[in-house]
């Protein structure tokens, strides 16, 4: 997945497709689904994902002020709680990656 936005922007929301082995994961029974990520400065964030279709493993990450205040590469993983136990995606050790670019005048 490739996603870019400008520092400080709250739109567009980021689409998140939760898969395992390339197959969509049904998270309709999950009690929570969150994105855990780190910004380029090392600050950690956790935000509940908004379901588009939990059964199809599709969600959005809706930004709030401060979520993307630092320019650079961000990395995150989805943590779903299913039957009281956490499960992390992607489970192969990779991460969701997105870029926050500078605003005009930052150059």
mmCIF file with all atom_site columns, C-alpha atoms in Angstrom:
data_model
loop_
_atom_site.group_PDB
_atom_site.id
_atom_site.type_symbol
_atom_site.label_atom_id
_atom_site.label_alt_id
_atom_site.label_comp_id
_atom_site.label_asym_id
_atom_site.label_entity_id
_atom_site.label_seq_id
_atom_site.pdbx_PDB_ins_code
_atom_site.Cartn_x
_atom_site.Cartn_y
_atom_site.Cartn_z
_atom_site.occupancy
_atom_site.B_iso_or_equiv
_atom_site.pdbx_formal_charge
_atom_site.auth_seq_id
_atom_site.auth_comp_id
_atom_site.auth_asym_id
_atom_site.auth_atom_id
_atom_site.pdbx_PDB_model_num
ATOM 1   C CA . UNK A 1 1   ? 0.000   0.000   0.000  1.00 0.00 ? 1   UNK A CA 1
ATOM 2   C CA . UNK A 1 2   ? 1.251   3.476   -0.839 1.00 0.00 ? 2   UNK A CA 1
ATOM 3   C CA . UNK A 1 3   ? -0.277  6.522   0.760  1.00 0.00 ? 3   UNK A CA 1
ATOM 4   C CA . UNK A 1 4   ? 0.866   10.128  0.863  1.00 0.00 ? 4   UNK A CA 1
ATOM 5   C CA . UNK A 1 5   ? -0.470  13.248  2.517  1.00 0.00 ? 5   UNK A CA 1
ATOM 6   C CA . UNK A 1 6   ? 0.769   16.717  3.440  1.00 0.00 ? 6   UNK A CA 1
ATOM 7   C CA . UNK A 1 7   ? 1.926   17.519  6.971  1.00 0.00 ? 7   UNK A CA 1
ATOM 8   C CA . UNK A 1 8   ? -0.992  18.634  9.123  1.00 0.00 ? 8   UNK A CA 1
ATOM 9   C CA . UNK A 1 9   ? -3.747  17.565  6.704  1.00 0.00 ? 9   UNK A CA 1
ATOM 10  C CA . UNK A 1 10  ? -6.656  15.588  8.154  1.00 0.00 ? 10  UNK A CA 1
ATOM 11  C CA . UNK A 1 11  ? -7.990  14.452  4.776  1.00 0.00 ? 11  UNK A CA 1
ATOM 12  C CA . UNK A 1 12  ? -7.965  12.163  2.977  1.00 0.00 ? 12  UNK A CA 1
ATOM 13  C CA . UNK A 1 13  ? -8.462  9.369   5.473  1.00 0.00 ? 13  UNK A CA 1
ATOM 14  C CA . UNK A 1 14  ? -6.118  6.431   4.910  1.00 0.00 ? 14  UNK A CA 1
ATOM 15  C CA . UNK A 1 15  ? -7.652  3.199   3.615  1.00 0.00 ? 15  UNK A CA 1
ATOM 16  C CA . UNK A 1 16  ? -6.440  0.079   5.432  1.00 0.00 ? 16  UNK A CA 1
ATOM 17  C CA . UNK A 1 17  ? -6.933  -3.433  4.036  1.00 0.00 ? 17  UNK A CA 1
ATOM 18  C CA . UNK A 1 18  ? -6.181  -6.169  6.576  1.00 0.00 ? 18  UNK A CA 1
ATOM 19  C CA . UNK A 1 19  ? -4.908  -9.308  4.871  1.00 0.00 ? 19  UNK A CA 1
ATOM 20  C CA . UNK A 1 20  ? -3.042  -12.483 5.728  1.00 0.00 ? 20  UNK A CA 1
ATOM 21  C CA . UNK A 1 21  ? -1.197  -14.251 2.956  1.00 0.00 ? 21  UNK A CA 1
ATOM 22  C CA . UNK A 1 22  ? -2.843  -11.910 0.463  1.00 0.00 ? 22  UNK A CA 1
ATOM 23  C CA . UNK A 1 23  ? -6.354  -12.878 1.587  1.00 0.00 ? 23  UNK A CA 1
ATOM 24  C CA . UNK A 1 24  ? -8.731  -10.441 3.302  1.00 0.00 ? 24  UNK A CA 1
ATOM 25  C CA . UNK A 1 25  ? -9.196  -11.144 7.015  1.00 0.00 ? 25  UNK A CA 1
ATOM 26  C CA . UNK A 1 26  ? -12.741 -11.187 8.420  1.00 0.00 ? 26  UNK A CA 1
ATOM 27  C CA . UNK A 1 27  ? -12.560 -9.029  11.540 1.00 0.00 ? 27  UNK A CA 1
ATOM 28  C CA . UNK A 1 28  ? -16.305 -8.827  12.182 1.00 0.00 ? 28  UNK A CA 1
ATOM 29  C CA . UNK A 1 29  ? -15.895 -10.619 15.536 1.00 0.00 ? 29  UNK A CA 1
ATOM 30  C CA . UNK A 1 30  ? -13.004 -8.442  16.726 1.00 0.00 ? 30  UNK A CA 1
ATOM 31  C CA . UNK A 1 31  ? -13.757 -6.413  19.847 1.00 0.00 ? 31  UNK A CA 1
ATOM 32  C CA . UNK A 1 32  ? -11.282 -3.750  18.703 1.00 0.00 ? 32  UNK A CA 1
ATOM 33  C CA . UNK A 1 33  ? -9.174  -2.980  15.648 1.00 0.00 ? 33  UNK A CA 1
ATOM 34  C CA . UNK A 1 34  ? -6.436  -0.368  16.048 1.00 0.00 ? 34  UNK A CA 1
ATOM 35  C CA . UNK A 1 35  ? -3.528  1.031   14.079 1.00 0.00 ? 35  UNK A CA 1
ATOM 36  C CA . UNK A 1 36  ? -0.327  1.299   16.102 1.00 0.00 ? 36  UNK A CA 1
ATOM 37  C CA . UNK A 1 37  ? 2.310   3.440   14.400 1.00 0.00 ? 37  UNK A CA 1
ATOM 38  C CA . UNK A 1 38  ? 5.526   5.365   14.844 1.00 0.00 ? 38  UNK A CA 1
ATOM 39  C CA . UNK A 1 39  ? 6.331   8.709   13.232 1.00 0.00 ? 39  UNK A CA 1
ATOM 40  C CA . UNK A 1 40  ? 9.824   9.607   11.953 1.00 0.00 ? 40  UNK A CA 1
ATOM 41  C CA . UNK A 1 41  ? 10.702  11.177  15.322 1.00 0.00 ? 41  UNK A CA 1
ATOM 42  C CA . UNK A 1 42  ? 9.893   7.912   17.130 1.00 0.00 ? 42  UNK A CA 1
ATOM 43  C CA . UNK A 1 43  ? 6.629   9.085   18.680 1.00 0.00 ? 43  UNK A CA 1
ATOM 44  C CA . UNK A 1 44  ? 4.156   6.211   19.098 1.00 0.00 ? 44  UNK A CA 1
ATOM 45  C CA . UNK A 1 45  ? 0.459   6.532   18.253 1.00 0.00 ? 45  UNK A CA 1
ATOM 46  C CA . UNK A 1 46  ? -2.575  4.272   18.657 1.00 0.00 ? 46  UNK A CA 1
ATOM 47  C CA . UNK A 1 47  ? -5.901  4.982   17.011 1.00 0.00 ? 47  UNK A CA 1
ATOM 48  C CA . UNK A 1 48  ? -9.067  2.897   16.580 1.00 0.00 ? 48  UNK A CA 1
ATOM 49  C CA . UNK A 1 49  ? -9.778  2.165   12.913 1.00 0.00 ? 49  UNK A CA 1
ATOM 50  C CA . UNK A 1 50  ? -13.168 2.962   11.388 1.00 0.00 ? 50  UNK A CA 1
ATOM 51  C CA . UNK A 1 51  ? -14.750 -0.067  9.720  1.00 0.00 ? 51  UNK A CA 1
ATOM 52  C CA . UNK A 1 52  ? -15.757 0.140   6.077  1.00 0.00 ? 52  UNK A CA 1
ATOM 53  C CA . UNK A 1 53  ? -16.483 -3.614  5.993  1.00 0.00 ? 53  UNK A CA 1
ATOM 54  C CA . UNK A 1 54  ? -15.051 -5.494  8.970  1.00 0.00 ? 54  UNK A CA 1
ATOM 55  C CA . UNK A 1 55  ? -16.062 -8.788  7.306  1.00 0.00 ? 55  UNK A CA 1
ATOM 56  C CA . UNK A 1 56  ? -13.898 -7.873  4.293  1.00 0.00 ? 56  UNK A CA 1
ATOM 57  C CA . UNK A 1 57  ? -11.067 -6.526  6.487  1.00 0.00 ? 57  UNK A CA 1
ATOM 58  C CA . UNK A 1 58  ? -11.405 -2.973  5.213  1.00 0.00 ? 58  UNK A CA 1
ATOM 59  C CA . UNK A 1 59  ? -11.071 0.057   7.466  1.00 0.00 ? 59  UNK A CA 1
ATOM 60  C CA . UNK A 1 60  ? -9.981  3.680   7.419  1.00 0.00 ? 60  UNK A CA 1
ATOM 61  C CA . UNK A 1 61  ? -7.560  5.550   9.628  1.00 0.00 ? 61  UNK A CA 1
ATOM 62  C CA . UNK A 1 62  ? -9.190  8.892   10.400 1.00 0.00 ? 62  UNK A CA 1
ATOM 63  C CA . UNK A 1 63  ? -6.622  11.528  11.308 1.00 0.00 ? 63  UNK A CA 1
ATOM 64  C CA . UNK A 1 64  ? -6.800  13.933  14.234 1.00 0.00 ? 64  UNK A CA 1
ATOM 65  C CA . UNK A 1 65  ? -4.566  16.947  14.832 1.00 0.00 ? 65  UNK A CA 1
ATOM 66  C CA . UNK A 1 66  ? -1.007  15.921  15.574 1.00 0.00 ? 66  UNK A CA 1
ATOM 67  C CA . UNK A 1 67  ? -1.171  12.509  13.894 1.00 0.00 ? 67  UNK A CA 1
ATOM 68  C CA . UNK A 1 68  ? 0.964   13.612  10.949 1.00 0.00 ? 68  UNK A CA 1
ATOM 69  C CA . UNK A 1 69  ? 2.843   16.635  12.248 1.00 0.00 ? 69  UNK A CA 1
ATOM 70  C CA . UNK A 1 70  ? 6.296   15.346  11.268 1.00 0.00 ? 70  UNK A CA 1
ATOM 71  C CA . UNK A 1 71  ? 7.492   14.992  7.680  1.00 0.00 ? 71  UNK A CA 1
ATOM 72  C CA . UNK A 1 72  ? 8.856   11.621  6.639  1.00 0.00 ? 72  UNK A CA 1
ATOM 73  C CA . UNK A 1 73  ? 8.066   7.922   6.536  1.00 0.00 ? 73  UNK A CA 1
ATOM 74  C CA . UNK A 1 74  ? 5.570   6.444   8.992  1.00 0.00 ? 74  UNK A CA 1
ATOM 75  C CA . UNK A 1 75  ? 5.228   2.736   9.802  1.00 0.00 ? 75  UNK A CA 1
ATOM 76  C CA . UNK A 1 76  ? 2.420   0.897   11.555 1.00 0.00 ? 76  UNK A CA 1
ATOM 77  C CA . UNK A 1 77  ? 0.707   -2.378  12.266 1.00 0.00 ? 77  UNK A CA 1
ATOM 78  C CA . UNK A 1 78  ? -2.931  -3.259  12.857 1.00 0.00 ? 78  UNK A CA 1
ATOM 79  C CA . UNK A 1 79  ? -3.773  -4.965  16.159 1.00 0.00 ? 79  UNK A CA 1
ATOM 80  C CA . UNK A 1 80  ? -7.141  -6.703  16.343 1.00 0.00 ? 80  UNK A CA 1
ATOM 81  C CA . UNK A 1 81  ? -8.473  -8.235  19.560 1.00 0.00 ? 81  UNK A CA 1
ATOM 82  C CA . UNK A 1 82  ? -10.307 -11.455 18.721 1.00 0.00 ? 82  UNK A CA 1
ATOM 83  C CA . UNK A 1 83  ? -11.744 -13.621 21.499 1.00 0.00 ? 83  UNK A CA 1
ATOM 84  C CA . UNK A 1 84  ? -9.800  -11.592 24.048 1.00 0.00 ? 84  UNK A CA 1
ATOM 85  C CA . UNK A 1 85  ? -6.430  -12.160 22.352 1.00 0.00 ? 85  UNK A CA 1
ATOM 86  C CA . UNK A 1 86  ? -4.486  -9.660  20.229 1.00 0.00 ? 86  UNK A CA 1
ATOM 87  C CA . UNK A 1 87  ? -3.520  -10.522 16.649 1.00 0.00 ? 87  UNK A CA 1
ATOM 88  C CA . UNK A 1 88  ? -1.121  -8.302  14.695 1.00 0.00 ? 88  UNK A CA 1
ATOM 89  C CA . UNK A 1 89  ? -1.237  -7.627  10.942 1.00 0.00 ? 89  UNK A CA 1
ATOM 90  C CA . UNK A 1 90  ? 0.752   -7.907  8.805  1.00 0.00 ? 90  UNK A CA 1
ATOM 91  C CA . UNK A 1 91  ? 1.860   -11.052 10.619 1.00 0.00 ? 91  UNK A CA 1
ATOM 92  C CA . UNK A 1 92  ? 4.974   -11.494 8.454  1.00 0.00 ? 92  UNK A CA 1
ATOM 93  C CA . UNK A 1 93  ? 6.857   -8.752  10.328 1.00 0.00 ? 93  UNK A CA 1
ATOM 94  C CA . UNK A 1 94  ? 6.318   -6.105  7.657  1.00 0.00 ? 94  UNK A CA 1
ATOM 95  C CA . UNK A 1 95  ? 4.476   -2.848  8.271  1.00 0.00 ? 95  UNK A CA 1
ATOM 96  C CA . UNK A 1 96  ? 2.002   -0.507  6.661  1.00 0.00 ? 96  UNK A CA 1
ATOM 97  C CA . UNK A 1 97  ? 4.051   2.404   5.314  1.00 0.00 ? 97  UNK A CA 1
ATOM 98  C CA . UNK A 1 98  ? 2.964   5.938   4.406  1.00 0.00 ? 98  UNK A CA 1
ATOM 99  C CA . UNK A 1 99  ? 4.601   9.274   3.709  1.00 0.00 ? 99  UNK A CA 1
ATOM 100 C CA . UNK A 1 100 ? 3.936   12.726  5.093  1.00 0.00 ? 100 UNK A CA 1
ATOM 101 C CA . UNK A 1 101 ? 5.264   15.455  2.815  1.00 0.00 ? 101 UNK A CA 1
ATOM 102 C CA . UNK A 1 102 ? 6.120   19.066  3.598  1.00 0.00 ? 102 UNK A CA 1
ATOM 103 C CA . UNK A 1 103 ? 3.888   22.045  2.952  1.00 0.00 ? 103 UNK A CA 1
ATOM 104 C CA . UNK A 1 104 ? 4.658   24.795  0.440  1.00 0.00 ? 104 UNK A CA 1
ATOM 105 C CA . UNK A 1 105 ? 7.206   27.067  2.038  1.00 0.00 ? 105 UNK A CA 1
ATOM 106 C CA . UNK A 1 106 ? 8.896   24.215  3.901  1.00 0.00 ? 106 UNK A CA 1
ATOM 107 C CA . UNK A 1 107 ? 11.417  23.733  1.099  1.00 0.00 ? 107 UNK A CA 1
#
